[in-house]
Amino acid sequence: LLQKFRFRSSPLSSPPPALIMSSTNTPPADVYHSKCVCGAVHFSVDVSQQRFNWYCHCRACGRAHGASPIHLLAVPADNLTITKGEENLTVGKGHGNLTHAFCKQCGSGVYQAPQQADFRVSFPCTYGIESGV
């Protein structure tokens, strides 16, 4: 029965270039720029030194984001930079020992982290959000 559900191997000896490169044929970036939904807070994330990149199923993430699992990417705290609108960023206590940073205008999450942590957890699904999309 298990053999029926095995994945079939691809006849390609290597992935096609479209899977490796972006539509502009440039290598993936190490620094991603993003913003909240309303555009009041802009930030950049340097992902070259990832601590972890995973889907979290915990109750805290599910409640904070209204869904589970949540895609999380952790980087050293200095690798997540608020580039515009820091005055619109609110950092509040979350579930357990978590802190959540979000835009006080629209409520979009910017990052979260355990209190006193030396890293920030961002949400890759927000990278590159454009107004109205």
C-alpha atoms as an extended CHARMM CRD file, in Angstrom:
* protein
*
       133  EXT
         1         1  LEU       CA              0.0000000000        0.0000000000        0.0000000000  PROA      1               0.0000000000
         2         2  LEU       CA              2.8120000000        2.4680000000        0.8240000000  PROA      2               0.0000000000
         3         3  GLN       CA              4.4300000000        1.9530000000       -2.5730000000  PROA      3               0.0000000000
         4         4  LYS       CA              1.2730000000        3.2590000000       -4.2020000000  PROA      4               0.0000000000
         5         5  PHE       CA              1.9050000000        6.6750000000       -2.6190000000  PROA      5               0.0000000000
         6         6  ARG       CA              5.6300000000        7.0180000000       -3.2060000000  PROA      6               0.0000000000
         7         7  PHE       CA              6.7800000000       10.0720000000       -5.0800000000  PROA      7               0.0000000000
         8         8  ARG       CA              7.9440000000        9.4850000000       -8.5870000000  PROA      8               0.0000000000
         9         9  SER       CA             11.3690000000       10.7450000000       -9.4750000000  PROA      9               0.0000000000
        10        10  SER       CA             11.6890000000       13.4150000000      -12.0990000000  PROA      10              0.0000000000
        11        11  PRO       CA             13.3210000000       12.5380000000      -15.4280000000  PROA      11              0.0000000000
        12        12  LEU       CA             15.3700000000       15.7550000000      -15.1030000000  PROA      12              0.0000000000
        13        13  SER       CA             18.9550000000       15.3450000000      -13.9780000000  PROA      13              0.0000000000
        14        14  SER       CA             18.9040000000       18.7950000000      -12.3480000000  PROA      14              0.0000000000
        15        15  PRO       CA             16.1850000000       21.3090000000      -11.5280000000  PROA      15              0.0000000000
        16        16  PRO       CA             15.2050000000       23.6330000000      -14.3410000000  PROA      16              0.0000000000
        17        17  PRO       CA             16.7520000000       27.1290000000      -14.0770000000  PROA      17              0.0000000000
        18        18  ALA       CA             13.3520000000       28.6670000000      -13.2560000000  PROA      18              0.0000000000
        19        19  LEU       CA             13.3690000000       26.7850000000       -9.9430000000  PROA      19              0.0000000000
        20        20  ILE       CA             16.7900000000       28.1010000000       -9.0340000000  PROA      20              0.0000000000
        21        21  MET       CA             16.6110000000       31.6910000000      -10.2520000000  PROA      21              0.0000000000
        22        22  SER       CA             13.9280000000       34.3360000000       -9.9710000000  PROA      22              0.0000000000
        23        23  SER       CA             11.9870000000       35.6050000000      -12.9700000000  PROA      23              0.0000000000
        24        24  THR       CA             14.7570000000       38.1580000000      -13.5460000000  PROA      24              0.0000000000
        25        25  ASN       CA             17.4110000000       35.3980000000      -13.5160000000  PROA      25              0.0000000000
        26        26  THR       CA             19.1170000000       36.8060000000      -10.4380000000  PROA      26              0.0000000000
        27        27  PRO       CA             20.1490000000       34.7150000000       -7.4320000000  PROA      27              0.0000000000
        28        28  PRO       CA             17.8320000000       34.8040000000       -4.3960000000  PROA      28              0.0000000000
        29        29  ALA       CA             18.4690000000       37.8010000000       -2.1550000000  PROA      29              0.0000000000
        30        30  ASP       CA             19.9980000000       37.6970000000        1.3020000000  PROA      30              0.0000000000
        31        31  VAL       CA             18.1330000000       40.8590000000        2.3080000000  PROA      31              0.0000000000
        32        32  TYR       CA             14.3740000000       41.1470000000        1.9200000000  PROA      32              0.0000000000
        33        33  HSD       CA             12.4400000000       44.3900000000        2.2520000000  PROA      33              0.0000000000
        34        34  SER       CA              8.8810000000       44.4630000000        3.4600000000  PROA      34              0.0000000000
        35        35  LYS       CA              6.2520000000       46.6040000000        5.1160000000  PROA      35              0.0000000000
        36        36  CYS       CA              3.0440000000       46.3300000000        7.0260000000  PROA      36              0.0000000000
        37        37  VAL       CA             -0.2480000000       46.3230000000        5.1250000000  PROA      37              0.0000000000
        38        38  CYS       CA             -0.8610000000       50.0740000000        5.5020000000  PROA      38              0.0000000000
        39        39  GLY       CA              2.7810000000       50.9980000000        4.7510000000  PROA      39              0.0000000000
        40        40  ALA       CA              3.4110000000       52.8560000000        8.0250000000  PROA      40              0.0000000000
        41        41  VAL       CA              6.2230000000       50.4620000000        9.0460000000  PROA      41              0.0000000000
        42        42  HSD       CA              8.9500000000       49.3290000000        6.6420000000  PROA      42              0.0000000000
        43        43  PHE       CA             11.6100000000       46.7910000000        7.5580000000  PROA      43              0.0000000000
        44        44  SER       CA             14.3830000000       44.7120000000        6.0880000000  PROA      44              0.0000000000
        45        45  VAL       CA             15.4710000000       41.2080000000        7.0190000000  PROA      45              0.0000000000
        46        46  ASP       CA             18.9490000000       39.8600000000        6.2980000000  PROA      46              0.0000000000
        47        47  VAL       CA             18.4220000000       36.0890000000        6.0750000000  PROA      47              0.0000000000
        48        48  SER       CA             22.0810000000       35.1880000000        5.4770000000  PROA      48              0.0000000000
        49        49  GLN       CA             22.4810000000       34.0600000000        9.1220000000  PROA      49              0.0000000000
        50        50  GLN       CA             19.2430000000       32.1880000000        9.7820000000  PROA      50              0.0000000000
        51        51  ARG       CA             18.8050000000       30.6540000000       13.2150000000  PROA      51              0.0000000000
        52        52  PHE       CA             15.8340000000       28.5680000000       12.0450000000  PROA      52              0.0000000000
        53        53  ASN       CA             13.2490000000       28.4480000000        9.2920000000  PROA      53              0.0000000000
        54        54  TRP       CA             10.1980000000       26.3360000000       10.1030000000  PROA      54              0.0000000000
        55        55  TYR       CA              6.4560000000       26.0190000000       10.5360000000  PROA      55              0.0000000000
        56        56  CYS       CA              5.2730000000       26.4950000000       14.0980000000  PROA      56              0.0000000000
        57        57  HSD       CA              2.1880000000       24.6930000000       15.3860000000  PROA      57              0.0000000000
        58        58  CYS       CA              2.1570000000       26.1200000000       18.9110000000  PROA      58              0.0000000000
        59        59  ARG       CA             -0.9140000000       27.6960000000       20.4520000000  PROA      59              0.0000000000
        60        60  ALA       CA              0.7930000000       31.0860000000       20.9040000000  PROA      60              0.0000000000
        61        61  CYS       CA              1.5400000000       31.4430000000       17.1840000000  PROA      61              0.0000000000
        62        62  GLY       CA             -1.8810000000       30.1440000000       16.2050000000  PROA      62              0.0000000000
        63        63  ARG       CA             -3.6460000000       32.6730000000       18.4060000000  PROA      63              0.0000000000
        64        64  ALA       CA             -1.3920000000       35.5700000000       17.4220000000  PROA      64              0.0000000000
        65        65  HSD       CA             -1.8940000000       34.9700000000       13.6980000000  PROA      65              0.0000000000
        66        66  GLY       CA             -5.3290000000       33.3760000000       13.5540000000  PROA      66              0.0000000000
        67        67  ALA       CA             -4.0480000000       30.2220000000       11.8740000000  PROA      67              0.0000000000
        68        68  SER       CA             -1.7280000000       27.3000000000       12.3620000000  PROA      68              0.0000000000
        69        69  PRO       CA              0.8920000000       26.4020000000       11.2940000000  PROA      69              0.0000000000
        70        70  ILE       CA              2.7470000000       29.6990000000       10.8870000000  PROA      70              0.0000000000
        71        71  HSD       CA              5.9000000000       30.0220000000        8.7690000000  PROA      71              0.0000000000
        72        72  LEU       CA              8.6560000000       31.5380000000       10.9210000000  PROA      72              0.0000000000
        73        73  LEU       CA             12.1750000000       32.5950000000       10.0650000000  PROA      73              0.0000000000
        74        74  ALA       CA             14.5540000000       33.5930000000       12.8810000000  PROA      74              0.0000000000
        75        75  VAL       CA             17.5450000000       35.8650000000       12.3810000000  PROA      75              0.0000000000
        76        76  PRO       CA             19.9100000000       37.6200000000       14.7970000000  PROA      76              0.0000000000
        77        77  ALA       CA             18.2220000000       40.7150000000       16.2670000000  PROA      77              0.0000000000
        78        78  ASP       CA             20.5780000000       43.0430000000       14.3570000000  PROA      78              0.0000000000
        79        79  ASN       CA             19.5340000000       41.4280000000       11.0530000000  PROA      79              0.0000000000
        80        80  LEU       CA             15.9610000000       42.7310000000       11.2970000000  PROA      80              0.0000000000
        81        81  THR       CA             15.9690000000       46.4980000000       10.8090000000  PROA      81              0.0000000000
        82        82  ILE       CA             13.0570000000       48.9220000000       10.9540000000  PROA      82              0.0000000000
        83        83  THR       CA             13.7840000000       51.2330000000        8.0140000000  PROA      83              0.0000000000
        84        84  LYS       CA             10.7490000000       53.5400000000        8.2710000000  PROA      84              0.0000000000
        85        85  GLY       CA              8.0110000000       54.2570000000       10.7720000000  PROA      85              0.0000000000
        86        86  GLU       CA              9.5720000000       53.0250000000       14.0000000000  PROA      86              0.0000000000
        87        87  GLU       CA              7.2080000000       55.4000000000       15.8130000000  PROA      87              0.0000000000
        88        88  ASN       CA              4.3230000000       53.2920000000       14.4540000000  PROA      88              0.0000000000
        89        89  LEU       CA              5.7490000000       50.0510000000       15.8710000000  PROA      89              0.0000000000
        90        90  THR       CA              4.2390000000       48.6950000000       19.0770000000  PROA      90              0.0000000000
        91        91  VAL       CA              5.9380000000       45.9330000000       21.0440000000  PROA      91              0.0000000000
        92        92  GLY       CA              3.6800000000       44.0920000000       23.4530000000  PROA      92              0.0000000000
        93        93  LYS       CA              3.6550000000       41.0390000000       25.6540000000  PROA      93              0.0000000000
        94        94  GLY       CA              2.2720000000       37.9350000000       24.0120000000  PROA      94              0.0000000000
        95        95  HSD       CA              1.4750000000       34.4230000000       25.1780000000  PROA      95              0.0000000000
        96        96  GLY       CA              3.9500000000       33.0390000000       27.7190000000  PROA      96              0.0000000000
        97        97  ASN       CA              7.2910000000       34.7880000000       27.4260000000  PROA      97              0.0000000000
        98        98  LEU       CA              6.8000000000       36.0390000000       23.8530000000  PROA      98              0.0000000000
        99        99  THR       CA              6.8420000000       39.6340000000       22.7040000000  PROA      99              0.0000000000
       100       100  HSD       CA              5.1160000000       40.6950000000       19.4960000000  PROA      100             0.0000000000
       101       101  ALA       CA              5.9570000000       43.7720000000       17.4180000000  PROA      101             0.0000000000
       102       102  PHE       CA              3.2150000000       45.0730000000       15.1850000000  PROA      102             0.0000000000
       103       103  CYS       CA              2.0700000000       48.2040000000       13.3730000000  PROA      103             0.0000000000
       104       104  LYS       CA             -0.1760000000       50.2520000000       15.6400000000  PROA      104             0.0000000000
       105       105  GLN       CA             -2.0320000000       51.6200000000       12.5990000000  PROA      105             0.0000000000
       106       106  CYS       CA             -3.0970000000       48.3670000000       10.8730000000  PROA      106             0.0000000000
       107       107  GLY       CA             -2.0630000000       45.6040000000       13.3090000000  PROA      107             0.0000000000
       108       108  SER       CA              0.2550000000       43.7790000000       10.8910000000  PROA      108             0.0000000000
       109       109  GLY       CA              2.8460000000       41.6260000000       12.6440000000  PROA      109             0.0000000000
       110       110  VAL       CA              6.4400000000       42.6560000000       12.0160000000  PROA      110             0.0000000000
       111       111  TYR       CA              8.2910000000       40.2400000000       14.2940000000  PROA      111             0.0000000000
       112       112  GLN       CA              8.0470000000       38.2370000000       17.4970000000  PROA      112             0.0000000000
       113       113  ALA       CA             10.5770000000       36.7390000000       19.8810000000  PROA      113             0.0000000000
       114       114  PRO       CA             10.9250000000       35.3230000000       23.3620000000  PROA      114             0.0000000000
       115       115  GLN       CA             11.6480000000       38.0570000000       25.9060000000  PROA      115             0.0000000000
       116       116  GLN       CA             15.3780000000       38.7950000000       26.2410000000  PROA      116             0.0000000000
       117       117  ALA       CA             16.1830000000       36.7540000000       23.0980000000  PROA      117             0.0000000000
       118       118  ASP       CA             19.0660000000       37.7690000000       20.8510000000  PROA      118             0.0000000000
       119       119  PHE       CA             17.0580000000       36.9440000000       17.7250000000  PROA      119             0.0000000000
       120       120  ARG       CA             13.8710000000       38.0940000000       16.0100000000  PROA      120             0.0000000000
       121       121  VAL       CA             11.3410000000       35.8560000000       14.2990000000  PROA      121             0.0000000000
       122       122  SER       CA              9.8350000000       37.2640000000       11.1240000000  PROA      122             0.0000000000
       123       123  PHE       CA              7.0820000000       36.0080000000        8.8490000000  PROA      123             0.0000000000
       124       124  PRO       CA              8.3520000000       35.2920000000        5.3200000000  PROA      124             0.0000000000
       125       125  CYS       CA              4.8390000000       35.4810000000        3.8910000000  PROA      125             0.0000000000
       126       126  THR       CA              4.9910000000       39.2690000000        4.4600000000  PROA      126             0.0000000000
       127       127  TYR       CA              8.1700000000       39.8700000000        2.4670000000  PROA      127             0.0000000000
       128       128  GLY       CA              7.4510000000       42.0850000000       -0.4880000000  PROA      128             0.0000000000
       129       129  ILE       CA              3.8480000000       43.0100000000        0.3900000000  PROA      129             0.0000000000
       130       130  GLU       CA              2.6530000000       45.7860000000       -1.8830000000  PROA      130             0.0000000000
       131       131  SER       CA             -0.3020000000       48.0700000000       -1.1620000000  PROA      131             0.0000000000
       132       132  GLY       CA             -3.5860000000       46.7400000000       -2.4530000000  PROA      132             0.0000000000
       133       133  VAL       CA             -2.3140000000       43.2240000000       -3.1340000000  PROA      133             0.0000000000
